[in-house]
Short mmCIF file of C-alpha atoms and ligand atoms in Angstrom, two decimals:
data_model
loop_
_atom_site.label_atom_id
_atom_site.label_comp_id
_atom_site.label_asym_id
_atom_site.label_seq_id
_atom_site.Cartn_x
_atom_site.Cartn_y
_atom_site.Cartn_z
CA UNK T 1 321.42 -103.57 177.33
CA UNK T 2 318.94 -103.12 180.33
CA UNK T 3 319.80 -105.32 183.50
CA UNK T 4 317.16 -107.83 184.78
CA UNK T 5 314.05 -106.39 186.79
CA UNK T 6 315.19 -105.64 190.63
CA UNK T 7 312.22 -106.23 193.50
CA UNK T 8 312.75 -104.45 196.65
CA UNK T 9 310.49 -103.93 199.62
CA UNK T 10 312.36 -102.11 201.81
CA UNK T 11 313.19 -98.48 201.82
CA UNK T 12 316.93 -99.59 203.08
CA UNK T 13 317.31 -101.97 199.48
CA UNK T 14 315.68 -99.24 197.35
CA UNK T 15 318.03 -96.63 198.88
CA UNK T 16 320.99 -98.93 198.52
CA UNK T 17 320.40 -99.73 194.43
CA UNK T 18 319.59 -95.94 193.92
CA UNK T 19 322.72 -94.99 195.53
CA UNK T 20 324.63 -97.88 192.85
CA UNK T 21 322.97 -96.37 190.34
CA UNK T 22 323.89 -92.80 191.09
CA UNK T 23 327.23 -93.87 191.14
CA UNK T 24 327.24 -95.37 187.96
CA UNK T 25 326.62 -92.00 187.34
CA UNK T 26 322.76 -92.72 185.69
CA UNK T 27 319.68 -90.29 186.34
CA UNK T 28 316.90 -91.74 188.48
CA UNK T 29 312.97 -91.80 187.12
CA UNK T 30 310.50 -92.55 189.47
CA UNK T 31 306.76 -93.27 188.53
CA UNK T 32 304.65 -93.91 191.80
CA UNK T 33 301.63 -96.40 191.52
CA UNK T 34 298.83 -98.37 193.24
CA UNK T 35 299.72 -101.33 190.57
CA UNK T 36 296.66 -102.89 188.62
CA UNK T 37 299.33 -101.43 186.37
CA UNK T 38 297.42 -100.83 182.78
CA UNK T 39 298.48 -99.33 179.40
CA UNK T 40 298.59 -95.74 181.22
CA UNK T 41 301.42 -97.10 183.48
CA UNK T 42 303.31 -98.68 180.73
CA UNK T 43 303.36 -94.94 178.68
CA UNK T 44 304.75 -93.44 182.08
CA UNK T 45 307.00 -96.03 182.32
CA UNK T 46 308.27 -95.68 178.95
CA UNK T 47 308.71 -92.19 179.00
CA UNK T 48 310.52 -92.04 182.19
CA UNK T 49 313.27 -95.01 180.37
CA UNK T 50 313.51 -92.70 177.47
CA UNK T 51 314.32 -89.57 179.86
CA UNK T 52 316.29 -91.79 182.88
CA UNK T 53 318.44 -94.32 182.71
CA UNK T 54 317.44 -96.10 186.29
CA UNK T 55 313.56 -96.53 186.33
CA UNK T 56 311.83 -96.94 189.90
CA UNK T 57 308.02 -97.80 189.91
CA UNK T 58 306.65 -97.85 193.28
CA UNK T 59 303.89 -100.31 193.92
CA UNK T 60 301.61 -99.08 197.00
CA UNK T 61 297.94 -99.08 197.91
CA UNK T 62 298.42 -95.78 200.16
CA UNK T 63 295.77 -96.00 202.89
CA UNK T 64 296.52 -92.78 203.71
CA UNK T 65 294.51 -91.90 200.92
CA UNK T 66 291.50 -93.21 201.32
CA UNK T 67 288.13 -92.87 203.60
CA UNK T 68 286.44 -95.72 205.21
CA UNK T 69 283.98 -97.33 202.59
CA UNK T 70 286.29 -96.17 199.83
CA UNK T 71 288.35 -99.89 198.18
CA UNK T 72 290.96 -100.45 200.04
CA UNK T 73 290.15 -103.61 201.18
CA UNK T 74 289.22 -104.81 196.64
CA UNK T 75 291.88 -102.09 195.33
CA UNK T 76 293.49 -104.89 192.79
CA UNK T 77 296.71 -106.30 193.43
CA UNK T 78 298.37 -108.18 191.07
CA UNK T 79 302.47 -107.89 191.91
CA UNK T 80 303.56 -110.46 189.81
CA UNK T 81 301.59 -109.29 186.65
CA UNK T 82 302.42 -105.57 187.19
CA UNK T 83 306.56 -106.97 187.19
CA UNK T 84 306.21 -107.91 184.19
CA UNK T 85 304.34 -104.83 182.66
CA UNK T 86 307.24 -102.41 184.01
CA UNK T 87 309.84 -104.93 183.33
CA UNK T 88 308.96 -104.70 179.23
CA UNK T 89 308.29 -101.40 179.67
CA UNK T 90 311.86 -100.46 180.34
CA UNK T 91 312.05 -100.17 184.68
CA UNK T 92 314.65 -101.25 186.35
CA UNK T 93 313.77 -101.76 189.61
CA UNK T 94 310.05 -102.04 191.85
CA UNK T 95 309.77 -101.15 195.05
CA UNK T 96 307.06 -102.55 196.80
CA UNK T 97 306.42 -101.72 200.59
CA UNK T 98 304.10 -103.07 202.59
CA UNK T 99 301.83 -100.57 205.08
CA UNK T 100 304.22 -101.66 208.24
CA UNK T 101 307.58 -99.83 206.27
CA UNK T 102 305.54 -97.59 204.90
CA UNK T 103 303.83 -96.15 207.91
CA UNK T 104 305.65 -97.47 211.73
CA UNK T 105 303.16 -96.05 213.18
CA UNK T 106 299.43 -97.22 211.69
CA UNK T 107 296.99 -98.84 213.21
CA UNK T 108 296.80 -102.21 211.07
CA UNK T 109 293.55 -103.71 212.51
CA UNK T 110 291.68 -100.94 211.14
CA UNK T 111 290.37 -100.58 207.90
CA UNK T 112 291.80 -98.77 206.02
CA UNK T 113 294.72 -98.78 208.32
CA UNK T 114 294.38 -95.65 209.71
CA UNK T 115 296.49 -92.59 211.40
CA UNK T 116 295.19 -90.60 213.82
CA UNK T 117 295.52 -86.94 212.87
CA UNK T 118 295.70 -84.57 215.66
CA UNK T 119 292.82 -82.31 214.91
CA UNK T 120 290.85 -85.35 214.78
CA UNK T 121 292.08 -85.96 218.40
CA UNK T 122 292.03 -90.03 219.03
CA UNK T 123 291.48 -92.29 222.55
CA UNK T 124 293.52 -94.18 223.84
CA UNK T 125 292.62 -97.36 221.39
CA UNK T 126 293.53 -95.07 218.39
CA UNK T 127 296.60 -94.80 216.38
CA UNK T 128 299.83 -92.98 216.97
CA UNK T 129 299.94 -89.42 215.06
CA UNK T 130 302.42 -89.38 211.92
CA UNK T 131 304.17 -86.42 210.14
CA UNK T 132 302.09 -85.38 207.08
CA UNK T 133 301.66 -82.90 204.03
CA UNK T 134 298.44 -80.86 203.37
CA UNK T 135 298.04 -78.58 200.20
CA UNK T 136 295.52 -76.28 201.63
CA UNK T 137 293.32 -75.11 198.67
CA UNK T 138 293.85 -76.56 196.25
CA UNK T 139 292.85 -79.83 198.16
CA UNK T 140 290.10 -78.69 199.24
CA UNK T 141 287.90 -78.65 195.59
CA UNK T 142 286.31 -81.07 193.62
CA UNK T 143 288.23 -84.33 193.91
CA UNK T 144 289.37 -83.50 197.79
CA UNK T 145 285.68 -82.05 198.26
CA UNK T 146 284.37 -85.32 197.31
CA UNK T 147 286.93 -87.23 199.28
CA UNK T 148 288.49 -85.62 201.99
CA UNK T 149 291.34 -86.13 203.61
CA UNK T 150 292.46 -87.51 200.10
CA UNK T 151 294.88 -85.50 198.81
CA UNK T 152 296.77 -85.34 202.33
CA UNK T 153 297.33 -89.01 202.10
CA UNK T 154 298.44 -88.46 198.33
CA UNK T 155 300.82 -85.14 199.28
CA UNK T 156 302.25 -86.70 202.18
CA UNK T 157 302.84 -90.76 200.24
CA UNK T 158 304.34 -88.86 197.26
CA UNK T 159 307.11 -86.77 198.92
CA UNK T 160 307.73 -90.01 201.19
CA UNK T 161 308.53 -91.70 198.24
CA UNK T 162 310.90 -88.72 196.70
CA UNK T 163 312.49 -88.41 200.25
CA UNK T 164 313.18 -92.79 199.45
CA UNK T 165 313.82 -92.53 195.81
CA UNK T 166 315.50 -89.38 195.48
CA UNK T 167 314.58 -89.38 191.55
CA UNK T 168 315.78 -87.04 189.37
CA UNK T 169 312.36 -86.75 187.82
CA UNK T 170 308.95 -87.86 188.65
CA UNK T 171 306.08 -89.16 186.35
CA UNK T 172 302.41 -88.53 186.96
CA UNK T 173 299.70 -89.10 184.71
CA UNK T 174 297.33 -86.05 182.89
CA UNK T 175 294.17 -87.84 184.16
CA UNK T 176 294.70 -86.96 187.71
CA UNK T 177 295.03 -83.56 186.72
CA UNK T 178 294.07 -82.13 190.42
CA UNK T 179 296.31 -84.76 191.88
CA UNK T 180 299.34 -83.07 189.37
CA UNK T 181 298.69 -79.96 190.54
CA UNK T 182 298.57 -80.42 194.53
CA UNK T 183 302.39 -82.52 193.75
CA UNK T 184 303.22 -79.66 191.74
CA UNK T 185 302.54 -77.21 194.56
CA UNK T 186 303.70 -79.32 197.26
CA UNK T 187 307.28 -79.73 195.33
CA UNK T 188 307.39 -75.66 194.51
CA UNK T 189 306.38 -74.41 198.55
CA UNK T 190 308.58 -77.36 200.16
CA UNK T 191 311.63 -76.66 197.30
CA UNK T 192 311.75 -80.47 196.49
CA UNK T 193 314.55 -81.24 194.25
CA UNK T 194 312.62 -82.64 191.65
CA UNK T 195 311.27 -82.40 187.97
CA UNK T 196 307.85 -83.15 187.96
CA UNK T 197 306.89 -84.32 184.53
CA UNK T 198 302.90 -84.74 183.20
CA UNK T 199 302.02 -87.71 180.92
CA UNK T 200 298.77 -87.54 178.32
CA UNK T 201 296.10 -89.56 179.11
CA UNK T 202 296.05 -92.97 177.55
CA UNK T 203 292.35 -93.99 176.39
CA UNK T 204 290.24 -96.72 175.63
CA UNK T 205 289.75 -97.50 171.75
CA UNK T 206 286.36 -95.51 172.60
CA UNK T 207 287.31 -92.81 174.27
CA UNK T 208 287.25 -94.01 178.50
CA UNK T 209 290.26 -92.93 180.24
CA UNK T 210 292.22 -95.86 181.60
CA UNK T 211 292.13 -96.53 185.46
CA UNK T 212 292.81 -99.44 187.22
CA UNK T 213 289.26 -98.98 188.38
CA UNK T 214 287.90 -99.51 185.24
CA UNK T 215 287.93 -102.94 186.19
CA UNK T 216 284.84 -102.78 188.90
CA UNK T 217 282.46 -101.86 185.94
CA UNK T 218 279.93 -103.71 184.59
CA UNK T 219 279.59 -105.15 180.99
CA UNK T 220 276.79 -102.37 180.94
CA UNK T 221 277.92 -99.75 182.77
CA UNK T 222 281.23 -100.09 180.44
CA UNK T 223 279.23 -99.87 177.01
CA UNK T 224 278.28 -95.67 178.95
CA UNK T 225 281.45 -95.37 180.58
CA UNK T 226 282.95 -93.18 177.97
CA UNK T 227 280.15 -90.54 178.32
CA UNK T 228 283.00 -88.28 180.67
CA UNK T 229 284.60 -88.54 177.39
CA UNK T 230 282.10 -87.37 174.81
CA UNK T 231 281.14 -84.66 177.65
CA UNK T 232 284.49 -83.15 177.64
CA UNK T 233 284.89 -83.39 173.54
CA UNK T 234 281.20 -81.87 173.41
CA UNK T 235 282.67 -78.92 175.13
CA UNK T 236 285.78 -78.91 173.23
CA UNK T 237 283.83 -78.41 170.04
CA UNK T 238 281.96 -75.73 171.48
CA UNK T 239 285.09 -74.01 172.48
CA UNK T 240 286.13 -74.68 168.84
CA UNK T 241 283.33 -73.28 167.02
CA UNK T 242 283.72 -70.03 169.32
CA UNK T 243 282.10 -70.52 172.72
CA UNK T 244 283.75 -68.90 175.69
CA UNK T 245 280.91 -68.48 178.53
CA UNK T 246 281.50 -71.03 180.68
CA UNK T 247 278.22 -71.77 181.73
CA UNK T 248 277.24 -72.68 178.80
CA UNK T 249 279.75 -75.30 178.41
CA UNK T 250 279.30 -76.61 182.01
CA UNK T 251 275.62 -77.43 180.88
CA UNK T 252 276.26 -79.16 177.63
CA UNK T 253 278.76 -81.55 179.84
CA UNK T 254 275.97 -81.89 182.38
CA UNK T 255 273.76 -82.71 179.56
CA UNK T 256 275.56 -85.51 178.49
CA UNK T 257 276.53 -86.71 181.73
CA UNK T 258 273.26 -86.63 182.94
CA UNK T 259 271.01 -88.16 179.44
CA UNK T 260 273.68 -90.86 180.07
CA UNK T 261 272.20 -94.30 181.68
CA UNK T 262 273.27 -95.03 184.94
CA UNK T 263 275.54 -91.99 185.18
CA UNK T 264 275.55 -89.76 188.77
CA UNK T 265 276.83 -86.76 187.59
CA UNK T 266 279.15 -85.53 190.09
CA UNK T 267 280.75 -82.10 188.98
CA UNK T 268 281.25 -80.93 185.71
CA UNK T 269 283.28 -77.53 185.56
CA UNK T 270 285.68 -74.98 183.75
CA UNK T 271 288.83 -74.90 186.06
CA UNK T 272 292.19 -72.90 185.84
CA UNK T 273 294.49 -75.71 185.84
CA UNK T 274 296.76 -74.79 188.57
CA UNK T 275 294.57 -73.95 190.99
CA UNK T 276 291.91 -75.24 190.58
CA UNK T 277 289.27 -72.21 190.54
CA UNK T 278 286.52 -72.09 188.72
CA UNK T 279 286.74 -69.73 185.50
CA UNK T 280 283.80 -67.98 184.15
CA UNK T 281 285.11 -67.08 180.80
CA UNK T 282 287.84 -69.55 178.65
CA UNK T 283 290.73 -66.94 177.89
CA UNK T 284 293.43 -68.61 176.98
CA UNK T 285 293.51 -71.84 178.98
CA UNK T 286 291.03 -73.68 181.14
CA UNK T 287 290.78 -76.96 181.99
CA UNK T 288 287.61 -78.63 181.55
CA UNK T 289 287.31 -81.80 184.27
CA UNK T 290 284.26 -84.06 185.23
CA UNK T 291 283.36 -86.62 187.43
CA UNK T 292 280.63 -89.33 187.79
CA UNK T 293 279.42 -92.82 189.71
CA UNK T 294 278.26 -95.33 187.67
CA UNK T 295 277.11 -97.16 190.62
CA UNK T 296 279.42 -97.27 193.25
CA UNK T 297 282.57 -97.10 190.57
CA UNK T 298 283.88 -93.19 190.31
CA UNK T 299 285.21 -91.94 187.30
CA UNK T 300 286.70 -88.98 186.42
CA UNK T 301 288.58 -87.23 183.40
CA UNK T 302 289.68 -84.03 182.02
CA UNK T 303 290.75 -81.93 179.30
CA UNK T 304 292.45 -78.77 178.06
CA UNK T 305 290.69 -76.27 176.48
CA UNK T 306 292.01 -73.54 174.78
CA UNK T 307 290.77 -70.64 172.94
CA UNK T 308 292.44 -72.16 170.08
CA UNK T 309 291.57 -75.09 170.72
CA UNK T 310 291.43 -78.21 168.37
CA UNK T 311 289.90 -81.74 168.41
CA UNK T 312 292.46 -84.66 169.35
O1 PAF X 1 297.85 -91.92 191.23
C1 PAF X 1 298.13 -92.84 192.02
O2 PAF X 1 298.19 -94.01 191.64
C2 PAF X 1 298.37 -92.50 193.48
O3 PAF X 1 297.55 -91.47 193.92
C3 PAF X 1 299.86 -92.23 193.80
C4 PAF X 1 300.35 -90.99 193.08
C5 PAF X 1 300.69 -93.42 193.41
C6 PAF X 1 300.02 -91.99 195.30
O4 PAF X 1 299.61 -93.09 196.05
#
């Protein structure tokens, strides 16, 4: 039988219960969050129980990772709910920081709290520069095109929390597919000891892929949210009945993205799924991802398409 839920906010408690654990001789999961945990949480969480036998979810609205103007500030937080979501789900233990353990040195009057990076030099007013992790490349496309700066702040939170945790494995959701792959990267170049480990997307009865920022959209814009989704099936079909130029298929995404009401098509492209470049031709795999505003809510999703591919 699984012991009660622990709550920690310190990186001192969380290292003392992972070190009990890892004497009791039990493997340590780890599934890092921004809470507004949802049904896509719960299906990491539950894998990582079946594959671990000591579950950490991290609760933490990184600022690191995002730009002034971005939500911050109305990211939902709902502690007490997500608990008991990981609780039934099978963790054993949250770990909660606030921004002050998380980061000694950021500025807290700013919003978001902000570090001062030295290339971006900083007065005297600004914020002390921190340690941090950049993926060059492969942060540089698409998602950390659109927002830069953001997949430093993810790179450089993540391997914090595997330096804290120490987990044995490490659970990240399909959806952020470009967010997978800079962690992957970062955990091959740096020789991180551990297993990172993808989770499928968890959808919406119609199709939209769950995000805690599903939340922001309106009863209307909801009803056209799934379009990423029918855009990325659209293509899949294609690929299915035998099309391969990837030009094509980028257009009948846009298509659908764009005939969609109140959707600001953002990108929608034919990507190898490790790096991220564009592919003109699907042979073998490609990954298929798109992103789009419905007003000032961004939404993105992906999918794997294969020469062989088939509808799920
Ligand atoms: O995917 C998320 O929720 C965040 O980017 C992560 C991985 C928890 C880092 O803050």
């Amino acid at each position: 039988m699984k012991n009660a839920l622990i709550t920690v906010a310190t990186i001192n408690e969380l290292r003392q219960k992972v070190s009990s654990a890892r004497a009791r001789k039990e493997s340590i999961g780890l599934v890092p969050t921004m809470g507004a945990l949802h049904e896509g949480h719960a299906s990491l969480i539950r894998q990582a129980a079946e594959e671990c036998r000591f579950v950490v979810v991290s609760i933490f609205v990184n600022p690191m990772q995002f730009r002034p103007g971005e939500d911050f500030e109305r990211y939902p937080r709902m502690l007490e709910q997500d608990c008991e979501l990981a609780a039934r789900n099978g963790a054993a233990l949250i770990f909660a920081p606030n921004v002050a353990e998380m980061y000694p040195a950021i500025n807290p009057s700013l919003s978001p709290p902000t570090l001062t990076l030295p290339h971006q030099g900083g007065g005297k007013e600004s914020a002390p520069v921190t340690t941090y992790v950049e993926v060059p490349g492969l942060s540089d496309s698409f998602e950390g095109k659109a927002r830069p700066g953001h997949f430093r702040g993810v790179a450089t939170v993540v391997l914090k929390l595997f330096n804290q945790a120490q987990p044995d494995r490490a659970y990240f959701g399909q959806k952020d597919a470009q967010q997978l792959a800079v962690v992957r990267k970062m955990v091959r170049d740096l020789n991180v000891p551990v297993e990172v480990v993808a989770c499928p997307t968890v959808r919406e009865a119609d199709g939209l892929a769950m995000s805690s920022r599903n939340i922001y959209l309106s009863p209307e814009q909801r009803q056209h949210a799934n379009a990423l989704y029918r855009a990325l099936m659209q293509a899949k079909e294609r690929v299915q009945a035998g099309e391969r130029d990837a030009v094509l298929l980028r257009a009948t995404m846009a298509e659908i993205l764009d005939e969609t009401p109140g959707c600001q098509r953002e990108y929608a492209e034919l990507v190898n799924p490790s790096t991220f470049a564009v592919v003109e031709r699907i042979e073998g795999e490609a990954l298929a991802v798109v992103a789009a505003r419905f007003g000032s809510t961004r939404l993105i999703d992906n999918t794997m398409l294969t020469s062989e591919t088939s509808i799920v």
